[in-house]
Coordinates of C-alpha atoms in Angstrom, one line a residue:
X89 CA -5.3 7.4 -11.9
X90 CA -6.6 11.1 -10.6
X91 CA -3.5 12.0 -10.1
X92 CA -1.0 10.9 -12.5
X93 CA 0.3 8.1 -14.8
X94 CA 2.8 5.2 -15.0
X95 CA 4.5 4.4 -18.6
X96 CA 6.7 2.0 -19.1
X97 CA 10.0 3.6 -20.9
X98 CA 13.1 3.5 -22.4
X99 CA 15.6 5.1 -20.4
X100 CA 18.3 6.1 -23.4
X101 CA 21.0 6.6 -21.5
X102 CA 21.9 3.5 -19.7
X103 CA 19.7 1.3 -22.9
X104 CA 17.4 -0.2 -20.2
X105 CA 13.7 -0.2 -19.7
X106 CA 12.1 1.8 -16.7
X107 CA 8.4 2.6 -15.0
X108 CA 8.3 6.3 -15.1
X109 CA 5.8 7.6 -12.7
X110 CA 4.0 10.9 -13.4
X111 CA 2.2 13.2 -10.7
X112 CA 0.5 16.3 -10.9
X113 CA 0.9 19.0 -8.4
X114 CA -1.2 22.3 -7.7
X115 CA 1.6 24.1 -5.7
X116 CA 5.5 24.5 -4.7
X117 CA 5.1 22.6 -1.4
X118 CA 4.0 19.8 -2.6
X119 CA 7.0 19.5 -5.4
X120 CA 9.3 19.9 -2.6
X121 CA 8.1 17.4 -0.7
X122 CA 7.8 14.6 -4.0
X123 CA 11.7 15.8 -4.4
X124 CA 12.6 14.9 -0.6
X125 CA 10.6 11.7 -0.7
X126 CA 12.0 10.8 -3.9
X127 CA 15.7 10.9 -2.9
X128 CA 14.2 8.8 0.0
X129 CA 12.9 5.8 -2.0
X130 CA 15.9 6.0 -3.8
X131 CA 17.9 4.7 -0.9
X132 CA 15.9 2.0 -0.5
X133 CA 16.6 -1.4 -1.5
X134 CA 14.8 -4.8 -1.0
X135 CA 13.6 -7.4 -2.8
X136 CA 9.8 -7.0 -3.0
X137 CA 10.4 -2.9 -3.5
X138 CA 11.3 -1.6 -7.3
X139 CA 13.9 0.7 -7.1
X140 CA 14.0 4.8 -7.8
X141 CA 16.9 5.8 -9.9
X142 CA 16.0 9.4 -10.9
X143 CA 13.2 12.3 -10.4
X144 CA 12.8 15.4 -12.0
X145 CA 10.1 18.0 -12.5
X146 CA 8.8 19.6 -16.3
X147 CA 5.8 22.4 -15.4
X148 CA 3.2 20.8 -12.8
X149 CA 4.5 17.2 -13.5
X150 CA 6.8 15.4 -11.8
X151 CA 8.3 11.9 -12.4
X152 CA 9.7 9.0 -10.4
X153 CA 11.9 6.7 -12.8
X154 CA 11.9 3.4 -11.4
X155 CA 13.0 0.2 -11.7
X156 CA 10.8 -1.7 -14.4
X157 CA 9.1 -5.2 -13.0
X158 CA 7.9 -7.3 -15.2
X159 CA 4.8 -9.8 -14.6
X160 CA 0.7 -9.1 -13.8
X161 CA -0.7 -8.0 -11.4
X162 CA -3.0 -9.7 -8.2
X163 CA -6.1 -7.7 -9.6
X164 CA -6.0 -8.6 -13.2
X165 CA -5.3 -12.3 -12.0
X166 CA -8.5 -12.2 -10.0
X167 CA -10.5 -10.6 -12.7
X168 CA -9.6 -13.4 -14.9
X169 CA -10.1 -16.5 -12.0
X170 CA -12.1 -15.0 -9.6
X171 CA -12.5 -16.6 -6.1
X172 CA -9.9 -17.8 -3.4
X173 CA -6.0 -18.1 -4.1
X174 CA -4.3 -21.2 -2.0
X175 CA -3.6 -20.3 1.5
X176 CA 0.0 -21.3 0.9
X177 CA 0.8 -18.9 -1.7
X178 CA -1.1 -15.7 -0.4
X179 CA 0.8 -16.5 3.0
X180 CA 4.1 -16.9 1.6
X181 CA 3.1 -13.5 -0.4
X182 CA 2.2 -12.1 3.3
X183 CA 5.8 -13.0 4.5
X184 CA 7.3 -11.0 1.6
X185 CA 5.4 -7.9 1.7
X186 CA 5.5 -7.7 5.9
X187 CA 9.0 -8.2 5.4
X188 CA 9.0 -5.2 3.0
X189 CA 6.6 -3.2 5.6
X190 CA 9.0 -4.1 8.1
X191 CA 12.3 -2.4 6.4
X192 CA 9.9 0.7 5.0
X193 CA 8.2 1.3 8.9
X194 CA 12.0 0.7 10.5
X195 CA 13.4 3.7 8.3
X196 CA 15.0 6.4 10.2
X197 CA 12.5 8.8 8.5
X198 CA 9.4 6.0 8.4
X199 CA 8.1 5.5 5.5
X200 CA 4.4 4.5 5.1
X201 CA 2.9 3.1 1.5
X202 CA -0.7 4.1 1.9
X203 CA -1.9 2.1 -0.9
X204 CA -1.4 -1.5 -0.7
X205 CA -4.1 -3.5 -2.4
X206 CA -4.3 -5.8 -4.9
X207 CA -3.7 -3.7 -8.3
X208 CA -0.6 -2.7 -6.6
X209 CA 0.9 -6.2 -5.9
X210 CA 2.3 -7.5 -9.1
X211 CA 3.8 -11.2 -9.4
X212 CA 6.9 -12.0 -11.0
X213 CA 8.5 -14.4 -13.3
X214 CA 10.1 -16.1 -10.7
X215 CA 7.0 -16.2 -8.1
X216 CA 8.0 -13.1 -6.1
X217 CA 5.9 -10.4 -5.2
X218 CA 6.7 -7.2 -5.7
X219 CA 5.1 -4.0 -4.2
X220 CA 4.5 -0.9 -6.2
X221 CA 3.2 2.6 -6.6
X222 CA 4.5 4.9 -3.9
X223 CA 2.0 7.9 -5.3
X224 CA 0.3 8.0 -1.8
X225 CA 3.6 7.3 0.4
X226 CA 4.6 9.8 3.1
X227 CA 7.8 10.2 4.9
X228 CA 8.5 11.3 8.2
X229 CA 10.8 10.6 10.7
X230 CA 10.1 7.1 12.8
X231 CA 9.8 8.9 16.2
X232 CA 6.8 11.1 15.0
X233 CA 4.8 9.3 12.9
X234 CA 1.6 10.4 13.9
X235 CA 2.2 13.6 13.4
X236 CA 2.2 12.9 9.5
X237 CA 1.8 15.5 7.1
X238 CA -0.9 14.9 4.5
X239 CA 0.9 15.6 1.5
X240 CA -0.6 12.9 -0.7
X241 CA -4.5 12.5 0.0
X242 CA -6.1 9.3 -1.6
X243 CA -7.3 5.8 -1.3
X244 CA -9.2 2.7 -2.2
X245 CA -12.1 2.3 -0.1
X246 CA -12.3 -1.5 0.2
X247 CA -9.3 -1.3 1.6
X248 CA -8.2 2.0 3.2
X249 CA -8.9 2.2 7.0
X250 CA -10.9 4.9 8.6
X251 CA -8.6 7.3 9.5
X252 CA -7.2 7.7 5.9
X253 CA -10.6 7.7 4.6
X254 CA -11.6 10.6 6.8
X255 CA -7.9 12.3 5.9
X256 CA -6.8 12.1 9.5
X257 CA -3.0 11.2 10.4
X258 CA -1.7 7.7 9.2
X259 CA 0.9 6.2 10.4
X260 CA 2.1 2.1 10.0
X261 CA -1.0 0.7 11.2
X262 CA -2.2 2.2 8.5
X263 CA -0.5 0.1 6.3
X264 CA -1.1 -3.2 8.4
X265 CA -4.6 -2.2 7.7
X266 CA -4.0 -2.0 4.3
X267 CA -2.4 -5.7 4.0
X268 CA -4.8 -7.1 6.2
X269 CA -7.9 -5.9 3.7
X270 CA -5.6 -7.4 1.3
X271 CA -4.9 -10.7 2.2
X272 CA -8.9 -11.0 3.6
X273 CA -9.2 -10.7 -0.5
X274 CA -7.1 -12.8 -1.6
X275 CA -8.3 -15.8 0.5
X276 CA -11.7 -15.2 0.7
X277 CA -11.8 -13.9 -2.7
X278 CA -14.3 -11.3 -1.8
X279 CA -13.6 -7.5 -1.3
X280 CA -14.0 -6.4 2.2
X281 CA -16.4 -3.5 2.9
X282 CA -15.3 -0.4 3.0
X283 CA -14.3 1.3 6.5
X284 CA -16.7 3.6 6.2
X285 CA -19.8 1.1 6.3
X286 CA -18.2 -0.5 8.5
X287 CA -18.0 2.9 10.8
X288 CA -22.1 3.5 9.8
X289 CA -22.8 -0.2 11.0
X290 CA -21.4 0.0 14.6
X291 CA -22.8 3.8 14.9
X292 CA -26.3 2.4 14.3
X293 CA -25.4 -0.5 16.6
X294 CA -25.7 -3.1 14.4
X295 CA -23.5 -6.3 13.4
X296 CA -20.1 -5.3 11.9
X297 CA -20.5 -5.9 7.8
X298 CA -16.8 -7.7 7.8
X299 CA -17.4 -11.5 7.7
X300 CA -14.7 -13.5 10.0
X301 CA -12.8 -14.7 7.0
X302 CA -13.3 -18.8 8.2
X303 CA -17.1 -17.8 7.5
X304 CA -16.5 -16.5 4.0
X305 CA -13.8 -19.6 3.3
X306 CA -13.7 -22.4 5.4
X307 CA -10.5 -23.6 4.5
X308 CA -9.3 -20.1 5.7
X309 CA -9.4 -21.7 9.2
X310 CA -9.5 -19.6 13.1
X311 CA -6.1 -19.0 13.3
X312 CA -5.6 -16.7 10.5
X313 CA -9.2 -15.3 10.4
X314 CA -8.3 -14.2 13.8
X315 CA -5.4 -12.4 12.6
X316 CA -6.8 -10.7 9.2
X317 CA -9.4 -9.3 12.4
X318 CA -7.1 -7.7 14.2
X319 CA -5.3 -6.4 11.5
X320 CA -8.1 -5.1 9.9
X321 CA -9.5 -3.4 13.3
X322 CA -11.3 -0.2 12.6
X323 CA -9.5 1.7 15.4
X324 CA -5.8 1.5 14.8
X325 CA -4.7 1.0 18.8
X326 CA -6.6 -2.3 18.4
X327 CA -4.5 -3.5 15.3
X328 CA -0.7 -5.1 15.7
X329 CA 1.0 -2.2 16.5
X330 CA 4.3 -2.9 13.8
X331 CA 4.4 -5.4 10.7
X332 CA 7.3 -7.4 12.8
X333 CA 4.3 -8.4 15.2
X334 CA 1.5 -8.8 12.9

């Protein structure tokens, strides 16, 4: 990516393979913050989440060494059979991950992922789904998340919502956002437009480019379509306001 590199590694001390995660930073700020954050992650522990068992620094790189997962992931499955996953699956894959968004949003210093989309969800062995790539995470405590900094500024457009596109604060409806574009993807198989046509559409007064997801895929059905909607609402104040309720 702009930004850095993931290898996959040999950690030679404890004989195990790893995911070592490489950013590039411009100035002393920033290198602080990737150090906080990493000891942050590091803490963490759940299922769908890889784990962080070191960080350290070398010139204008830093690195995350994290927990190696093994399996492909949701992006490079679609490229190969495009069109709608079963409804089961992708909502039992929902569960996991709002579980996961759950324990990151509950943290006493919140953490939000900023980047969940499909090249970021990777299936294991065993069925699971596991969440990586905390490159664009922030950290800050849960009482004042919208006063996030922006230490980390990046997204994917077909999935992003407007205030990250625009660099404004994020905070965990953000993420829900995020999910929500997601999953729209996953059972519609079609990429959602991005916020910011979206934003030009209802500007110009016209008809809001995101198809009810029924529309796109019948067998989607009222009930969820209604709740990829709100989830993917372009103001955040009209989304589920936690993962718990969405």
């Amino acid at each position: 990516g702009g930004m850095g590199a993931v290898y996959e590694a040999m950690d030679e001390r404890l004989d195990t393979t790893v995911a070592l995660k490489e950013t590039l930073f411009t100035d002393e700020r920033l290198r602080k913050q990737f150090e906080r954050e990493a000891r942050l992650l590091a803490r963490m522990h759940h299922p769908a989440l890889p784990r962080v068992s070191d960080h350290f620094v070398e010139g204008d790189r830093a690195f995350l060494v994290m927990q190696f997962i093994g399996g492909i992931d949701l992006a490079k499955i679609i490229a190969q059979q495009p069109g709608p996953f079963p409804q089961d699956q992708v909502i039992a894959w929902a569960d996991q991950l709002l579980d996961a968004l759950i324990y990151l949003h509950s943290r006493d210093r919140q953490v939000i992922h900023r980047d969940i989309k499909p090249h970021n969800l990777k299936l294991t062995a065993t069925g699971q789904i596991a969440l990586l790539d905390f490159g664009l995470a922030k950290a800050q405590p849960a009482d004042t998340s919208v006063t996030a900094s922006r230490a980390f500024f990046g997204y994917t457009k077909h999935y992003a919502p407007l205030e990250q596109i625009r660099d404004e604060r994020t905070d965990a409806r953000s993420d829900i956002y995020a999910l929500g574009a997601t999953l729209y993807h996953l059972l519609t198989g079609i990429k959602p437009p991005d916020a910011l046509v979206r934003a030009s559409a209802l500007i110009n007064s016209e008809t809001d480019p995101l198809r009810p997801a029924d529309k796109v895929n019948s067998a989607v059905g009222l009930e969820i379509a209604a709740i990829l909607h709100k989830a993917m609402a372009q103001k955040s104040e009209q989304r589920y306001a936690t993962a718990m309720e969405f």
